[in-house]
mmCIF file of C-alpha atoms in Angstrom:
data_model
loop_
_atom_site.group_PDB
_atom_site.id
_atom_site.type_symbol
_atom_site.label_atom_id
_atom_site.label_comp_id
_atom_site.label_asym_id
_atom_site.label_seq_id
_atom_site.Cartn_x
_atom_site.Cartn_y
_atom_site.Cartn_z
ATOM 1 C CA MET A 5 0.000 0.000 0.000
ATOM 2 C CA ARG A 6 1.240 3.453 -0.805
ATOM 3 C CA ASN A 7 2.257 5.547 2.138
ATOM 4 C CA PHE A 8 1.397 9.216 2.101
ATOM 5 C CA VAL A 9 2.484 11.914 4.508
ATOM 6 C CA VAL A 10 -0.201 14.546 4.858
ATOM 7 C CA ALA A 11 1.164 17.897 5.912
ATOM 8 C CA PHE A 12 1.217 21.027 3.832
ATOM 9 C CA ALA A 13 1.428 24.817 3.931
ATOM 10 C CA LEU A 14 -1.190 26.319 1.677
ATOM 11 C CA ALA A 15 -2.420 29.499 3.286
ATOM 12 C CA THR A 16 1.008 30.938 4.080
ATOM 13 C CA PHE A 17 4.586 30.464 2.995
ATOM 14 C CA THR A 18 6.841 28.164 4.966
ATOM 15 C CA PHE A 19 9.743 30.099 6.474
ATOM 16 C CA GLY A 20 12.378 27.430 6.086
ATOM 17 C CA PHE A 21 13.330 24.535 3.880
ATOM 18 C CA THR A 22 12.019 21.054 4.028
ATOM 19 C CA THR A 23 14.849 18.604 3.451
ATOM 20 C CA ASN A 24 12.708 16.718 0.959
ATOM 21 C CA ALA A 25 9.227 17.556 -0.251
ATOM 22 C CA LEU A 26 7.542 15.008 2.004
ATOM 23 C CA ALA A 27 4.255 16.910 2.137
ATOM 24 C CA VAL A 28 1.050 15.946 0.458
ATOM 25 C CA ALA A 29 -2.147 17.717 -0.375
ATOM 26 C CA GLU A 30 -4.485 15.778 -2.628
ATOM 27 C CA PHE A 31 -6.830 17.875 -4.747
ATOM 28 C CA LEU A 32 -9.738 16.886 -6.929
ATOM 29 C CA GLY A 33 -9.335 19.307 -9.803
ATOM 30 C CA ASN A 34 -11.060 22.602 -10.527
ATOM 31 C CA LYS A 35 -14.482 21.477 -11.754
ATOM 32 C CA GLY A 36 -17.082 23.824 -10.317
ATOM 33 C CA ALA A 37 -14.496 26.161 -8.794
ATOM 34 C CA ASP A 38 -15.123 29.895 -9.109
ATOM 35 C CA THR A 39 -11.395 30.505 -9.515
ATOM 36 C CA PRO A 40 -9.220 27.773 -11.092
ATOM 37 C CA ASN A 41 -6.200 26.764 -9.041
ATOM 38 C CA ILE A 42 -2.718 25.837 -10.302
ATOM 39 C CA THR A 43 -0.451 24.069 -7.805
ATOM 40 C CA ILE A 44 3.260 24.885 -7.868
ATOM 41 C CA GLY A 45 6.176 23.217 -6.126
ATOM 42 C CA TYR A 46 9.436 25.154 -5.735
ATOM 43 C CA GLN A 47 12.837 23.487 -5.492
ATOM 44 C CA PHE A 48 15.529 25.946 -4.357
ATOM 45 C CA TYR A 49 19.143 25.095 -5.077
ATOM 46 C CA GLY A 50 22.188 26.884 -3.681
ATOM 47 C CA PHE A 51 20.520 28.818 -0.856
ATOM 48 C CA ASN A 52 21.598 28.654 2.753
ATOM 49 C CA ASN A 53 19.136 29.268 5.576
ATOM 50 C CA SER A 54 20.181 32.897 5.955
ATOM 51 C CA GLU A 55 19.690 33.640 2.265
ATOM 52 C CA PHE A 56 16.355 31.882 2.343
ATOM 53 C CA LYS A 57 14.909 34.535 4.678
ATOM 54 C CA GLU A 58 14.389 36.726 1.609
ATOM 55 C CA VAL A 59 12.719 33.976 -0.430
ATOM 56 C CA PRO A 60 9.128 34.204 0.934
ATOM 57 C CA GLN A 61 8.897 37.886 0.042
ATOM 58 C CA TRP A 62 10.360 37.170 -3.386
ATOM 59 C CA LEU A 63 7.863 34.365 -3.962
ATOM 60 C CA ASN A 64 4.959 36.590 -2.990
ATOM 61 C CA GLY A 65 6.087 39.224 -5.489
ATOM 62 C CA LEU A 66 6.792 36.611 -8.157
ATOM 63 C CA GLN A 67 3.349 35.042 -7.933
ATOM 64 C CA ARG A 68 1.583 38.413 -7.678
ATOM 65 C CA GLU A 69 3.122 39.605 -10.947
ATOM 66 C CA ALA A 70 2.469 36.252 -12.629
ATOM 67 C CA ARG A 71 -1.205 36.373 -11.610
ATOM 68 C CA ARG A 72 -1.553 39.878 -13.003
ATOM 69 C CA PHE A 73 -0.005 38.821 -16.281
ATOM 70 C CA LEU A 74 -2.230 35.762 -16.594
ATOM 71 C CA ARG A 75 -5.423 37.623 -15.772
ATOM 72 C CA ARG A 76 -4.626 40.155 -18.477
ATOM 73 C CA GLU A 77 -3.483 37.621 -21.063
ATOM 74 C CA LEU A 78 -6.066 34.891 -20.427
ATOM 75 C CA GLY A 79 -9.092 36.925 -19.411
ATOM 76 C CA LEU A 80 -9.764 35.132 -16.127
ATOM 77 C CA LYS A 81 -8.475 35.055 -12.587
ATOM 78 C CA LEU A 82 -6.260 32.154 -11.551
ATOM 79 C CA LYS A 83 -4.912 31.101 -8.174
ATOM 80 C CA LEU A 84 -1.251 30.127 -8.058
ATOM 81 C CA GLN A 85 -1.086 27.822 -5.064
ATOM 82 C CA LEU A 86 2.167 27.182 -3.252
ATOM 83 C CA ALA A 87 2.316 23.412 -2.748
ATOM 84 C CA TYR A 88 5.772 23.136 -1.190
ATOM 85 C CA ILE A 89 9.213 24.676 -0.848
ATOM 86 C CA ALA A 90 12.083 22.198 -0.779
ATOM 87 C CA ARG A 91 15.743 21.562 -1.369
ATOM 88 C CA PRO A 92 16.472 19.099 -4.191
ATOM 89 C CA ILE A 93 16.938 15.555 -2.939
ATOM 90 C CA LYS A 94 20.420 14.044 -3.190
ATOM 91 C CA ASP A 95 20.022 12.505 -6.666
ATOM 92 C CA LEU A 96 18.882 15.771 -8.208
ATOM 93 C CA GLU A 97 21.413 17.847 -6.286
ATOM 94 C CA SER A 98 24.231 15.683 -7.677
ATOM 95 C CA LYS A 99 22.878 16.162 -11.178
ATOM 96 C CA ILE A 100 22.752 19.940 -10.697
ATOM 97 C CA GLU A 101 26.397 19.908 -9.631
ATOM 98 C CA ASP A 102 27.229 18.135 -12.894
ATOM 99 C CA TRP A 103 25.214 20.709 -14.857
ATOM 100 C CA LYS A 104 27.048 23.592 -13.205
ATOM 101 C CA LYS A 105 30.335 22.287 -14.581
ATOM 102 C CA ALA A 106 28.945 22.472 -18.112
ATOM 103 C CA THR A 107 26.968 25.730 -17.909
ATOM 104 C CA SER A 108 28.802 27.313 -20.837
ATOM 105 C CA THR A 109 27.580 24.611 -23.209
ATOM 106 C CA LEU A 110 24.496 23.182 -21.494
ATOM 107 C CA SER A 111 21.148 23.530 -23.243
ATOM 108 C CA PRO A 112 18.006 24.330 -21.193
ATOM 109 C CA PHE A 113 16.235 21.628 -23.234
ATOM 110 C CA THR A 114 18.552 18.998 -21.726
ATOM 111 C CA ILE A 115 17.803 20.154 -18.189
ATOM 112 C CA LEU A 116 14.043 20.413 -18.656
ATOM 113 C CA ARG A 117 13.735 16.982 -20.258
ATOM 114 C CA TYR A 118 15.627 15.490 -17.334
ATOM 115 C CA LEU A 119 13.463 17.351 -14.816
ATOM 116 C CA LYS A 120 10.308 16.194 -16.583
ATOM 117 C CA ASP A 121 11.288 12.566 -16.152
ATOM 118 C CA PHE A 122 12.656 13.096 -12.638
ATOM 119 C CA PHE A 123 9.583 14.830 -11.207
ATOM 120 C CA ASP A 124 7.011 12.744 -13.075
ATOM 121 C CA ARG A 125 8.310 9.786 -11.080
ATOM 122 C CA ARG A 126 8.279 11.550 -7.705
ATOM 123 C CA TYR A 127 5.967 14.533 -7.424
ATOM 124 C CA ASN A 128 2.682 15.413 -9.010
ATOM 125 C CA THR A 129 1.973 19.127 -8.928
ATOM 126 C CA ASP A 130 0.765 21.122 -11.908
ATOM 127 C CA ILE A 131 4.089 22.989 -12.140
ATOM 128 C CA VAL A 132 7.466 22.407 -10.514
ATOM 129 C CA CYS A 133 10.095 25.171 -10.581
ATOM 130 C CA LEU A 134 13.770 24.643 -10.031
ATOM 131 C CA VAL A 135 15.032 28.005 -8.734
ATOM 132 C CA THR A 136 18.762 28.727 -8.787
ATOM 133 C CA LYS A 137 20.841 31.818 -8.057
ATOM 134 C CA GLU A 138 22.625 31.536 -11.396
ATOM 135 C CA PRO A 139 21.295 30.179 -14.711
ATOM 136 C CA LEU A 140 22.257 26.540 -15.244
ATOM 137 C CA TYR A 141 22.080 26.810 -19.000
ATOM 138 C CA TYR A 142 23.454 28.911 -21.815
ATOM 139 C CA THR A 143 21.955 29.950 -25.131
ATOM 140 C CA LYS A 144 22.369 33.197 -27.041
ATOM 141 C CA THR A 145 18.611 33.659 -27.423
ATOM 142 C CA SER A 146 17.173 32.486 -24.103
ATOM 143 C CA ASN A 147 15.997 34.732 -21.306
ATOM 144 C CA SER A 148 18.179 34.194 -18.256
ATOM 145 C CA LEU A 149 15.177 34.787 -15.956
ATOM 146 C CA GLY A 150 13.614 31.436 -16.798
ATOM 147 C CA TYR A 151 12.866 28.731 -19.309
ATOM 148 C CA ALA A 152 10.228 26.078 -20.056
ATOM 149 C CA ILE A 153 9.451 23.877 -23.054
ATOM 150 C CA HIS A 154 6.549 21.591 -22.112
ATOM 151 C CA SER A 155 2.973 22.467 -23.079
ATOM 152 C CA THR A 156 1.116 19.949 -20.949
ATOM 153 C CA LEU A 157 -0.374 22.117 -18.204
ATOM 154 C CA CYS A 158 -3.320 20.357 -16.521
ATOM 155 C CA GLU A 159 -2.354 17.077 -18.229
ATOM 156 C CA THR A 160 1.055 16.281 -16.763
ATOM 157 C CA GLU A 161 3.454 18.172 -14.526
ATOM 158 C CA VAL A 162 5.314 21.035 -16.230
ATOM 159 C CA PRO A 163 8.933 21.667 -15.140
ATOM 160 C CA MET A 164 10.316 25.194 -15.299
ATOM 161 C CA LEU A 165 13.643 26.880 -14.598
ATOM 162 C CA LEU A 166 13.785 30.211 -12.791
ATOM 163 C CA THR A 167 16.783 32.323 -11.815
ATOM 164 C CA TYR A 168 16.555 34.112 -8.470
ATOM 165 C CA ASN A 169 17.247 37.846 -8.490
ATOM 166 C CA LYS A 170 15.749 39.808 -5.617
ATOM 167 C CA ASN A 171 16.129 43.048 -7.589
ATOM 168 C CA GLU A 172 14.137 41.783 -10.581
ATOM 169 C CA VAL A 173 11.131 40.193 -8.913
ATOM 170 C CA ASN A 174 8.606 42.023 -11.107
ATOM 171 C CA GLU A 175 10.441 41.113 -14.300
ATOM 172 C CA THR A 176 10.807 37.502 -13.173
ATOM 173 C CA GLY A 177 7.132 37.341 -12.218
ATOM 174 C CA TYR A 178 6.124 38.655 -15.630
ATOM 175 C CA HIS A 179 8.326 36.066 -17.300
ATOM 176 C CA PHE A 180 6.975 33.325 -15.032
ATOM 177 C CA GLY A 181 3.448 34.255 -16.096
ATOM 178 C CA LEU A 182 4.537 34.055 -19.719
ATOM 179 C CA LEU A 183 5.979 30.572 -19.166
ATOM 180 C CA ILE A 184 2.713 29.448 -17.568
ATOM 181 C CA ARG A 185 0.681 30.834 -20.455
ATOM 182 C CA GLU A 186 2.882 29.082 -22.985
ATOM 183 C CA SER A 187 2.557 25.797 -21.083
ATOM 184 C CA ILE A 188 -1.146 25.658 -22.020
ATOM 185 C CA LYS A 189 -1.587 22.946 -24.638
ATOM 186 C CA ASN A 190 -1.790 24.303 -28.212
ATOM 187 C CA PHE A 191 -2.058 27.877 -26.932
ATOM 188 C CA GLU A 192 -2.827 30.408 -29.632
ATOM 189 C CA PHE A 193 -3.816 33.907 -28.551
ATOM 190 C CA ARG A 194 -6.621 34.327 -31.100
ATOM 191 C CA ASP A 195 -8.079 30.875 -30.466
ATOM 192 C CA TRP A 196 -7.985 31.389 -26.707
ATOM 193 C CA TRP A 197 -9.865 34.674 -26.877
ATOM 194 C CA SER A 198 -12.500 33.128 -29.147
ATOM 195 C CA LYS A 199 -13.532 30.913 -26.198
ATOM 196 C CA THR A 200 -16.338 31.853 -23.845
ATOM 197 C CA PHE A 201 -15.427 32.649 -20.242
ATOM 198 C CA GLU A 202 -16.661 29.200 -19.176
ATOM 199 C CA GLY A 203 -14.676 27.633 -22.011
ATOM 200 C CA LYS A 204 -11.499 29.257 -20.718
ATOM 201 C CA LYS A 205 -12.179 28.022 -17.195
ATOM 202 C CA LYS A 206 -12.869 24.512 -18.451
ATOM 203 C CA TYR A 207 -9.293 24.133 -19.687
ATOM 204 C CA PHE A 208 -8.145 24.180 -16.042
ATOM 205 C CA ASP A 209 -10.606 21.522 -14.814
ATOM 206 C CA ASN A 210 -7.838 18.946 -14.459
ATOM 207 C CA CYS A 211 -5.340 21.261 -12.768
ATOM 208 C CA ASN A 212 -5.184 21.628 -8.977
ATOM 209 C CA ARG A 213 -3.315 18.419 -8.232
ATOM 210 C CA TYR A 214 -0.677 17.602 -5.668
ATOM 211 C CA ILE A 215 0.045 13.994 -4.864
ATOM 212 C CA LEU A 216 3.371 12.792 -3.500
ATOM 213 C CA ASP A 217 4.016 9.081 -3.261
ATOM 214 C CA THR A 218 6.742 8.673 -0.655
ATOM 215 C CA MET A 219 7.372 5.112 -1.828
ATOM 216 C CA LYS A 220 8.752 6.322 -5.137
ATOM 217 C CA GLY A 221 12.536 6.593 -5.300
#
């Protein structure tokens, strides 16, 4: 039988790291909800406990700007729900150390494909963000604030990369909102705005998930 640990911080931010994301909230989707909810797990790499004191304020600003962007771009209000804050577990932390050695040549596509497989087998939130103090990847055309490639929001978990910069929280939040918008399957601006309000909400019916199976390695 699967073992689940039920303990989560949803109303407020957790002021400290969990060693691993051993916290579970199980949601039943957004059907019938007045405001669709998107669950987000944050994995912070390279932060000590002292540096982390600034993270809750940064996250509040990040999500506020992302919500504003999405309401304007999508024509409806969305909740961005903090599911957990965690340090990467040992396997992922070791992989990040390897990536850091190859930053000058590493593609964000390589990282995101790995994260997709890694988190699909361990966590089940709508979005998982790996937040680092320096970009792990290099391309001449990418935005150093963040990157994402998967367009499976509300179908499978979407991994994203974000770079922490306390002086660019508004810019990062705007970019985060853009990444979320682009993670909508087959998103086209004209097609989206041809939908009724209820049609837009319906897309998010299968979001609002957070299930962690602690038996998965």
